[in-house]
PDB file of C-alpha atoms in Angstrom:
ATOM      1  CA  LYS A   3    -145.456  59.880  43.019  1.00 82.00           C
ATOM      2  CA  ASN A   4    -143.226  62.575  41.525  1.00 85.00           C
ATOM      3  CA  GLN A   5    -140.108  61.084  39.964  1.00 91.00           C
ATOM      4  CA  VAL A   6    -137.068  62.255  38.025  1.00 95.00           C
ATOM      5  CA  GLU A   7    -135.081  59.632  36.124  1.00 96.00           C
ATOM      6  CA  GLN A   8    -131.701  60.368  34.588  1.00 97.00           C
ATOM      7  CA  SER A   9    -129.742  58.406  32.022  1.00 97.00           C
ATOM      8  CA  PRO A  10    -127.166  57.155  31.636  1.00 97.00           C
ATOM      9  CA  GLN A  11    -126.084  56.561  35.231  1.00 96.00           C
ATOM     10  CA  SER A  12    -122.476  57.120  34.178  1.00 97.00           C
ATOM     11  CA  LEU A  13    -120.643  58.121  31.038  1.00 97.00           C
ATOM     12  CA  ILE A  14    -117.002  58.215  29.978  1.00 98.00           C
ATOM     13  CA  ILE A  15    -115.901  60.400  27.079  1.00 98.00           C
ATOM     14  CA  LEU A  16    -112.650  61.732  25.656  1.00 98.00           C
ATOM     15  CA  GLU A  17    -111.667  65.348  26.069  1.00 98.00           C
ATOM     16  CA  GLY A  18    -112.965  67.497  23.240  1.00 98.00           C
ATOM     17  CA  LYS A  19    -115.953  65.278  22.475  1.00 98.00           C
ATOM     18  CA  ASN A  20    -119.595  66.253  22.887  1.00 98.00           C
ATOM     19  CA  CYS A  21    -122.133  64.401  25.010  1.00 98.00           C
ATOM     20  CA  THR A  22    -125.817  64.512  25.919  1.00 98.00           C
ATOM     21  CA  LEU A  23    -127.399  63.612  29.236  1.00 98.00           C
ATOM     22  CA  GLN A  24    -131.089  62.754  29.550  1.00 98.00           C
ATOM     23  CA  CYS A  25    -133.750  63.527  32.136  1.00 98.00           C
ATOM     24  CA  ASN A  26    -137.323  62.210  32.177  1.00 98.00           C
ATOM     25  CA  TYR A  27    -139.788  63.367  34.787  1.00 96.00           C
ATOM     26  CA  THR A  28    -143.267  62.639  36.046  1.00 94.00           C
ATOM     27  CA  VAL A  29    -143.732  65.733  38.218  1.00 87.00           C
ATOM     28  CA  SER A  30    -147.108  67.431  38.283  1.00 85.00           C
ATOM     29  CA  PRO A  31    -147.843  70.265  38.411  1.00 86.00           C
ATOM     30  CA  PHE A  32    -144.698  71.462  36.654  1.00 87.00           C
ATOM     31  CA  SER A  33    -142.999  74.756  37.557  1.00 86.00           C
ATOM     32  CA  ASN A  34    -139.447  74.628  36.234  1.00 90.00           C
ATOM     33  CA  LEU A  35    -136.553  72.314  35.406  1.00 94.00           C
ATOM     34  CA  ARG A  36    -133.014  72.860  36.622  1.00 95.00           C
ATOM     35  CA  TRP A  37    -129.654  71.329  35.865  1.00 98.00           C
ATOM     36  CA  TYR A  38    -126.901  71.361  38.467  1.00 98.00           C
ATOM     37  CA  LYS A  39    -123.240  70.340  38.312  1.00 98.00           C
ATOM     38  CA  GLN A  40    -121.739  68.699  41.382  1.00 98.00           C
ATOM     39  CA  ASP A  41    -117.969  68.276  41.607  1.00 97.00           C
ATOM     40  CA  THR A  42    -116.671  65.524  43.901  1.00 95.00           C
ATOM     41  CA  GLY A  43    -116.752  66.661  47.513  1.00 94.00           C
ATOM     42  CA  ARG A  44    -118.590  69.896  46.722  1.00 96.00           C
ATOM     43  CA  GLY A  45    -122.156  71.134  46.717  1.00 97.00           C
ATOM     44  CA  PRO A  46    -124.232  71.336  43.507  1.00 97.00           C
ATOM     45  CA  VAL A  47    -123.894  74.484  41.399  1.00 97.00           C
ATOM     46  CA  SER A  48    -126.714  75.754  39.197  1.00 96.00           C
ATOM     47  CA  LEU A  49    -126.197  75.539  35.409  1.00 97.00           C
ATOM     48  CA  THR A  50    -129.630  76.393  33.981  1.00 96.00           C
ATOM     49  CA  ILE A  51    -133.243  76.939  34.994  1.00 93.00           C
ATOM     50  CA  MET A  52    -136.059  76.602  32.448  1.00 93.00           C
ATOM     51  CA  THR A  53    -139.761  77.331  32.831  1.00 89.00           C
ATOM     52  CA  PHE A  54    -142.623  75.722  30.929  1.00 84.00           C
ATOM     53  CA  SER A  55    -142.389  78.254  28.097  1.00 88.00           C
ATOM     54  CA  GLU A  56    -138.653  77.837  27.475  1.00 91.00           C
ATOM     55  CA  ASN A  57    -137.342  74.981  25.357  1.00 93.00           C
ATOM     56  CA  THR A  58    -133.639  75.864  25.213  1.00 96.00           C
ATOM     57  CA  LYS A  59    -131.222  77.610  27.517  1.00 96.00           C
ATOM     58  CA  SER A  60    -127.450  77.864  27.280  1.00 97.00           C
ATOM     59  CA  ASN A  61    -124.687  78.525  29.772  1.00 96.00           C
ATOM     60  CA  GLY A  62    -121.372  78.570  27.959  1.00 97.00           C
ATOM     61  CA  ARG A  63    -120.685  75.084  26.605  1.00 98.00           C
ATOM     62  CA  TYR A  64    -123.780  73.712  28.368  1.00 98.00           C
ATOM     63  CA  THR A  65    -127.116  73.723  26.529  1.00 98.00           C
ATOM     64  CA  ALA A  66    -130.283  72.424  28.141  1.00 98.00           C
ATOM     65  CA  THR A  67    -133.444  71.584  26.242  1.00 98.00           C
ATOM     66  CA  LEU A  68    -136.941  71.004  27.560  1.00 97.00           C
ATOM     67  CA  ASP A  69    -139.922  69.273  25.969  1.00 95.00           C
ATOM     68  CA  ALA A  70    -142.759  69.841  28.429  1.00 91.00           C
ATOM     69  CA  ASP A  71    -145.159  67.780  26.314  1.00 92.00           C
ATOM     70  CA  THR A  72    -143.093  64.595  26.570  1.00 95.00           C
ATOM     71  CA  LYS A  73    -141.673  65.589  29.981  1.00 95.00           C
ATOM     72  CA  GLN A  74    -138.102  65.206  28.832  1.00 97.00           C
ATOM     73  CA  SER A  75    -134.998  67.341  29.127  1.00 98.00           C
ATOM     74  CA  SER A  76    -131.450  66.975  27.931  1.00 98.00           C
ATOM     75  CA  LEU A  77    -128.149  68.608  28.793  1.00 98.00           C
ATOM     76  CA  HIS A  78    -125.686  68.857  25.932  1.00 98.00           C
ATOM     77  CA  ILE A  79    -122.027  69.510  26.671  1.00 98.00           C
ATOM     78  CA  THR A  80    -119.928  70.765  23.789  1.00 98.00           C
ATOM     79  CA  ALA A  81    -116.164  70.312  23.403  1.00 98.00           C
ATOM     80  CA  SER A  82    -115.787  68.641  26.789  1.00 98.00           C
ATOM     81  CA  GLN A  83    -112.950  69.545  29.142  1.00 98.00           C
ATOM     82  CA  LEU A  84    -111.371  67.616  31.989  1.00 98.00           C
ATOM     83  CA  SER A  85    -113.068  70.014  34.396  1.00 98.00           C
ATOM     84  CA  ASP A  86    -116.460  68.821  33.142  1.00 98.00           C
ATOM     85  CA  SER A  87    -115.919  65.568  35.091  1.00 98.00           C
ATOM     86  CA  ALA A  88    -118.686  65.732  37.685  1.00 98.00           C
ATOM     87  CA  SER A  89    -122.167  64.543  38.543  1.00 98.00           C
ATOM     88  CA  TYR A  90    -124.970  66.326  36.667  1.00 98.00           C
ATOM     89  CA  ILE A  91    -128.266  66.517  38.490  1.00 98.00           C
ATOM     90  CA  CYS A  92    -131.679  67.201  36.977  1.00 97.00           C
ATOM     91  CA  VAL A  93    -134.165  68.864  39.349  1.00 94.00           C
ATOM     92  CA  VAL A  94    -137.836  69.469  38.635  1.00 92.00           C
ATOM     93  CA  GLY A  95    -139.885  72.024  40.508  1.00 88.00           C
ATOM     94  CA  GLY A  96    -143.570  71.361  41.015  1.00 80.00           C
ATOM     95  CA  GLY A  97    -146.207  73.791  42.199  1.00 70.00           C
ATOM     96  CA  THR A  98    -145.448  77.041  43.985  1.00 64.00           C
ATOM     97  CA  SER A  99    -143.456  75.782  46.954  1.00 62.00           C
ATOM     98  CA  TYR A 100    -139.726  75.319  47.307  1.00 63.00           C
ATOM     99  CA  GLY A 101    -140.534  72.137  49.163  1.00 60.00           C
ATOM    100  CA  LYS A 102    -141.695  70.644  45.874  1.00 75.00           C
ATOM    101  CA  LEU A 103    -138.304  70.175  44.200  1.00 86.00           C
ATOM    102  CA  THR A 104    -137.681  66.593  43.034  1.00 90.00           C
ATOM    103  CA  PHE A 105    -134.066  65.600  42.422  1.00 93.00           C
ATOM    104  CA  GLY A 106    -132.770  63.009  39.991  1.00 95.00           C
ATOM    105  CA  GLN A 107    -130.023  60.660  41.103  1.00 96.00           C
ATOM    106  CA  GLY A 108    -127.504  62.256  38.761  1.00 96.00           C
ATOM    107  CA  THR A 109    -125.317  61.197  35.829  1.00 97.00           C
ATOM    108  CA  ILE A 110    -121.627  60.795  36.597  1.00 97.00           C
ATOM    109  CA  LEU A 111    -119.555  62.132  33.712  1.00 98.00           C
ATOM    110  CA  THR A 112    -115.867  61.310  33.414  1.00 98.00           C
ATOM    111  CA  VAL A 113    -113.764  63.094  30.819  1.00 98.00           C
ATOM    112  CA  HIS A 114    -110.474  61.402  29.936  1.00 97.00           C
ATOM    113  CA  PRO A 115    -107.530  63.147  28.259  1.00 96.00           C
TER     114      PRO A 115
ATOM    115  CA  ASN B  18    -119.416  86.993  49.593  1.00 70.00           C
ATOM    116  CA  ALA B  19    -118.692  83.631  51.192  1.00 83.00           C
ATOM    117  CA  GLY B  20    -122.045  82.241  49.977  1.00 95.00           C
ATOM    118  CA  VAL B  21    -123.304  79.288  52.021  1.00 97.00           C
ATOM    119  CA  THR B  22    -120.918  78.068  54.725  1.00 97.00           C
ATOM    120  CA  GLN B  23    -121.358  74.715  56.434  1.00 98.00           C
ATOM    121  CA  THR B  24    -119.472  73.444  59.461  1.00 97.00           C
ATOM    122  CA  PRO B  25    -118.058  70.983  60.260  1.00 97.00           C
ATOM    123  CA  LYS B  26    -116.927  69.343  57.020  1.00 97.00           C
ATOM    124  CA  PHE B  27    -116.661  65.908  58.614  1.00 97.00           C
ATOM    125  CA  GLN B  28    -118.123  64.413  61.793  1.00 97.00           C
ATOM    126  CA  VAL B  29    -118.191  60.966  63.387  1.00 97.00           C
ATOM    127  CA  LEU B  30    -120.807  60.262  66.050  1.00 97.00           C
ATOM    128  CA  LYS B  31    -121.700  57.283  68.152  1.00 97.00           C
ATOM    129  CA  THR B  32    -125.289  56.074  68.183  1.00 98.00           C
ATOM    130  CA  GLY B  33    -127.344  58.163  70.595  1.00 97.00           C
ATOM    131  CA  GLN B  34    -125.094  61.216  70.562  1.00 97.00           C
ATOM    132  CA  SER B  35    -126.436  64.607  69.614  1.00 96.00           C
ATOM    133  CA  MET B  36    -124.920  67.336  67.491  1.00 96.00           C
ATOM    134  CA  THR B  37    -125.706  70.461  65.507  1.00 98.00           C
ATOM    135  CA  LEU B  38    -124.736  71.032  61.897  1.00 98.00           C
ATOM    136  CA  GLN B  39    -124.192  74.711  61.247  1.00 98.00           C
ATOM    137  CA  CYS B  40    -125.238  76.630  58.139  1.00 98.00           C
ATOM    138  CA  ALA B  41    -124.788  80.328  57.463  1.00 98.00           C
ATOM    139  CA  GLN B  42    -125.382  82.433  54.344  1.00 97.00           C
ATOM    140  CA  ASP B  43    -124.404  86.047  53.627  1.00 96.00           C
ATOM    141  CA  MET B  44    -126.610  86.655  50.582  1.00 95.00           C
ATOM    142  CA  ASN B  45    -129.683  87.857  52.516  1.00 94.00           C
ATOM    143  CA  HIS B  46    -131.679  84.899  51.210  1.00 94.00           C
ATOM    144  CA  GLU B  47    -135.087  84.338  52.716  1.00 93.00           C
ATOM    145  CA  TYR B  48    -135.250  80.642  51.890  1.00 92.00           C
ATOM    146  CA  MET B  49    -132.913  78.115  53.540  1.00 94.00           C
ATOM    147  CA  SER B  50    -133.075  74.350  53.525  1.00 95.00           C
ATOM    148  CA  TRP B  51    -131.352  71.136  54.514  1.00 97.00           C
ATOM    149  CA  TYR B  52    -130.923  68.120  52.237  1.00 97.00           C
ATOM    150  CA  ARG B  53    -129.315  64.745  52.681  1.00 97.00           C
ATOM    151  CA  GLN B  54    -127.554  62.934  49.857  1.00 97.00           C
ATOM    152  CA  ASP B  55    -127.215  59.169  49.918  1.00 95.00           C
ATOM    153  CA  PRO B  56    -125.515  56.931  47.308  1.00 90.00           C
ATOM    154  CA  GLY B  57    -127.717  56.184  44.303  1.00 85.00           C
ATOM    155  CA  MET B  58    -130.453  58.548  45.441  1.00 87.00           C
ATOM    156  CA  GLY B  59    -131.374  62.102  44.661  1.00 87.00           C
ATOM    157  CA  LEU B  60    -131.074  64.792  47.313  1.00 93.00           C
ATOM    158  CA  ARG B  61    -133.952  64.625  49.778  1.00 94.00           C
ATOM    159  CA  LEU B  62    -135.344  67.608  51.625  1.00 93.00           C
ATOM    160  CA  ILE B  63    -135.228  67.396  55.433  1.00 96.00           C
ATOM    161  CA  HIS B  64    -136.493  70.804  56.621  1.00 95.00           C
ATOM    162  CA  TYR B  65    -136.796  74.248  55.134  1.00 93.00           C
ATOM    163  CA  SER B  66    -137.512  77.840  56.147  1.00 93.00           C
ATOM    164  CA  VAL B  67    -138.895  80.806  54.211  1.00 90.00           C
ATOM    165  CA  GLY B  68    -137.835  83.367  56.793  1.00 92.00           C
ATOM    166  CA  ALA B  69    -136.785  83.965  60.372  1.00 94.00           C
ATOM    167  CA  GLY B  70    -139.165  82.249  62.767  1.00 95.00           C
ATOM    168  CA  ILE B  71    -140.731  80.079  60.052  1.00 94.00           C
ATOM    169  CA  THR B  72    -139.808  76.433  59.475  1.00 95.00           C
ATOM    170  CA  ASP B  73    -141.508  73.486  57.815  1.00 92.00           C
ATOM    171  CA  GLN B  74    -140.903  69.793  57.265  1.00 93.00           C
ATOM    172  CA  GLY B  75    -139.626  68.293  54.066  1.00 91.00           C
ATOM    173  CA  GLU B  76    -139.670  64.739  52.779  1.00 90.00           C
ATOM    174  CA  VAL B  77    -137.526  63.099  55.516  1.00 95.00           C
ATOM    175  CA  PRO B  78    -137.816  65.182  58.727  1.00 96.00           C
ATOM    176  CA  ASN B  79    -137.805  62.432  61.365  1.00 96.00           C
ATOM    177  CA  GLY B  80    -134.852  62.576  63.744  1.00 96.00           C
ATOM    178  CA  TYR B  81    -133.964  66.168  62.858  1.00 98.00           C
ATOM    179  CA  ASN B  82    -134.895  69.539  64.337  1.00 97.00           C
ATOM    180  CA  VAL B  83    -134.338  73.038  62.980  1.00 97.00           C
ATOM    181  CA  SER B  84    -134.856  76.619  64.053  1.00 96.00           C
ATOM    182  CA  ARG B  85    -134.430  79.950  62.260  1.00 97.00           C
ATOM    183  CA  SER B  86    -133.798  82.803  64.652  1.00 97.00           C
ATOM    184  CA  THR B  87    -131.937  84.984  62.121  1.00 97.00           C
ATOM    185  CA  THR B  88    -131.974  85.372  58.344  1.00 96.00           C
ATOM    186  CA  GLU B  89    -128.357  84.234  58.123  1.00 97.00           C
ATOM    187  CA  ASP B  90    -128.327  81.009  60.171  1.00 98.00           C
ATOM    188  CA  PHE B  91    -130.212  77.732  59.880  1.00 98.00           C
ATOM    189  CA  PRO B  92    -128.773  75.008  62.138  1.00 98.00           C
ATOM    190  CA  LEU B  93    -129.790  71.358  61.868  1.00 98.00           C
ATOM    191  CA  ARG B  94    -129.934  69.354  65.096  1.00 98.00           C
ATOM    192  CA  LEU B  95    -129.673  65.606  65.475  1.00 97.00           C
ATOM    193  CA  LEU B  96    -131.056  64.822  68.922  1.00 92.00           C
ATOM    194  CA  SER B  97    -130.105  61.122  69.097  1.00 96.00           C
ATOM    195  CA  ALA B  98    -127.991  59.989  66.171  1.00 97.00           C
ATOM    196  CA  ALA B  99    -128.734  56.684  64.447  1.00 97.00           C
ATOM    197  CA  PRO B 100    -126.673  54.765  61.849  1.00 97.00           C
ATOM    198  CA  SER B 101    -129.439  55.501  59.299  1.00 97.00           C
ATOM    199  CA  GLN B 102    -128.453  59.161  59.547  1.00 97.00           C
ATOM    200  CA  THR B 103    -125.031  58.457  58.059  1.00 98.00           C
ATOM    201  CA  SER B 104    -125.077  60.678  54.991  1.00 98.00           C
ATOM    202  CA  VAL B 105    -123.784  63.846  53.395  1.00 98.00           C
ATOM    203  CA  TYR B 106    -125.806  66.875  54.446  1.00 98.00           C
ATOM    204  CA  PHE B 107    -126.182  69.979  52.303  1.00 98.00           C
ATOM    205  CA  CYS B 108    -127.563  73.339  53.250  1.00 98.00           C
ATOM    206  CA  ALA B 109    -128.999  75.506  50.455  1.00 96.00           C
ATOM    207  CA  SER B 110    -130.432  78.999  50.217  1.00 95.00           C
ATOM    208  CA  SER B 111    -132.289  81.142  47.710  1.00 92.00           C
ATOM    209  CA  HIS B 112    -134.482  84.187  47.284  1.00 88.00           C
ATOM    210  CA  VAL B 113    -138.209  83.442  47.515  1.00 78.00           C
ATOM    211  CA  ASP B 114    -139.460  86.183  45.225  1.00 59.00           C
ATOM    212  CA  SER B 115    -139.196  83.844  42.258  1.00 61.00           C
ATOM    213  CA  LEU B 116    -139.177  80.092  41.949  1.00 65.00           C
ATOM    214  CA  ASN B 117    -136.701  80.641  39.133  1.00 75.00           C
ATOM    215  CA  SER B 118    -134.015  81.735  41.574  1.00 84.00           C
ATOM    216  CA  PRO B 119    -131.245  79.135  41.754  1.00 89.00           C
ATOM    217  CA  LEU B 120    -130.479  77.303  44.956  1.00 92.00           C
ATOM    218  CA  HIS B 121    -127.026  78.049  46.350  1.00 95.00           C
ATOM    219  CA  PHE B 122    -125.519  75.047  48.124  1.00 97.00           C
ATOM    220  CA  GLY B 123    -122.829  74.758  50.750  1.00 98.00           C
ATOM    221  CA  ASN B 124    -120.079  72.171  50.349  1.00 97.00           C
ATOM    222  CA  GLY B 125    -121.642  69.676  52.698  1.00 97.00           C
ATOM    223  CA  THR B 126    -121.046  67.939  56.008  1.00 98.00           C
ATOM    224  CA  ARG B 127    -120.131  64.266  55.792  1.00 97.00           C
ATOM    225  CA  LEU B 128    -121.600  62.540  58.861  1.00 98.00           C
ATOM    226  CA  THR B 129    -120.852  59.002  59.960  1.00 97.00           C
ATOM    227  CA  VAL B 130    -122.810  57.416  62.817  1.00 97.00           C
ATOM    228  CA  THR B 131    -121.295  54.247  64.269  1.00 97.00           C
TER     229      THR B 131
END
């Protein structure tokens, strides 16, 4: 069964600090890996999309890495801001169909002043 | 562009009632889909469509119907609501020319079935 596991489940950091969120997956075949940010009460918003051949992709202060051999990804947030408080969702695409997206349960990040 | 618009934002139903959750997008996306989000679980796909007149089932389709008569609209129908359908529902859309196109989500409909 395709699965996406994220860790930690929740994380609290101080404003200005860096943090790294983890995503492990057992999706096969693999098409791409996506990170989304979901603010409370809102829909998820895309941060990055990486294919098999990409191992790093950045979007401002967000940097995602992908190791397709170990089936692991991380999302690194630099110089955190209060607005970074949200749930971060890892999504893995398998095969050639949009129906094959597997969602992780998310990591809830709280940034304190 | 408004993006993906979902209505209503909140809804309370009694068991057995029916209702339609509305979803509209103005980005000319071919692909549209419905997900439900429950506490402690990842989003799960209910139904999806790759174009007008074409729909298919996702992971959890039971109890839900969809139709796609236009590119812009993709309503989700609950024929006889059950407490197990209490959830937050998200509509999402994307282009289908590349699996690397991001999904664009609406802001959800929070449904409670009593």
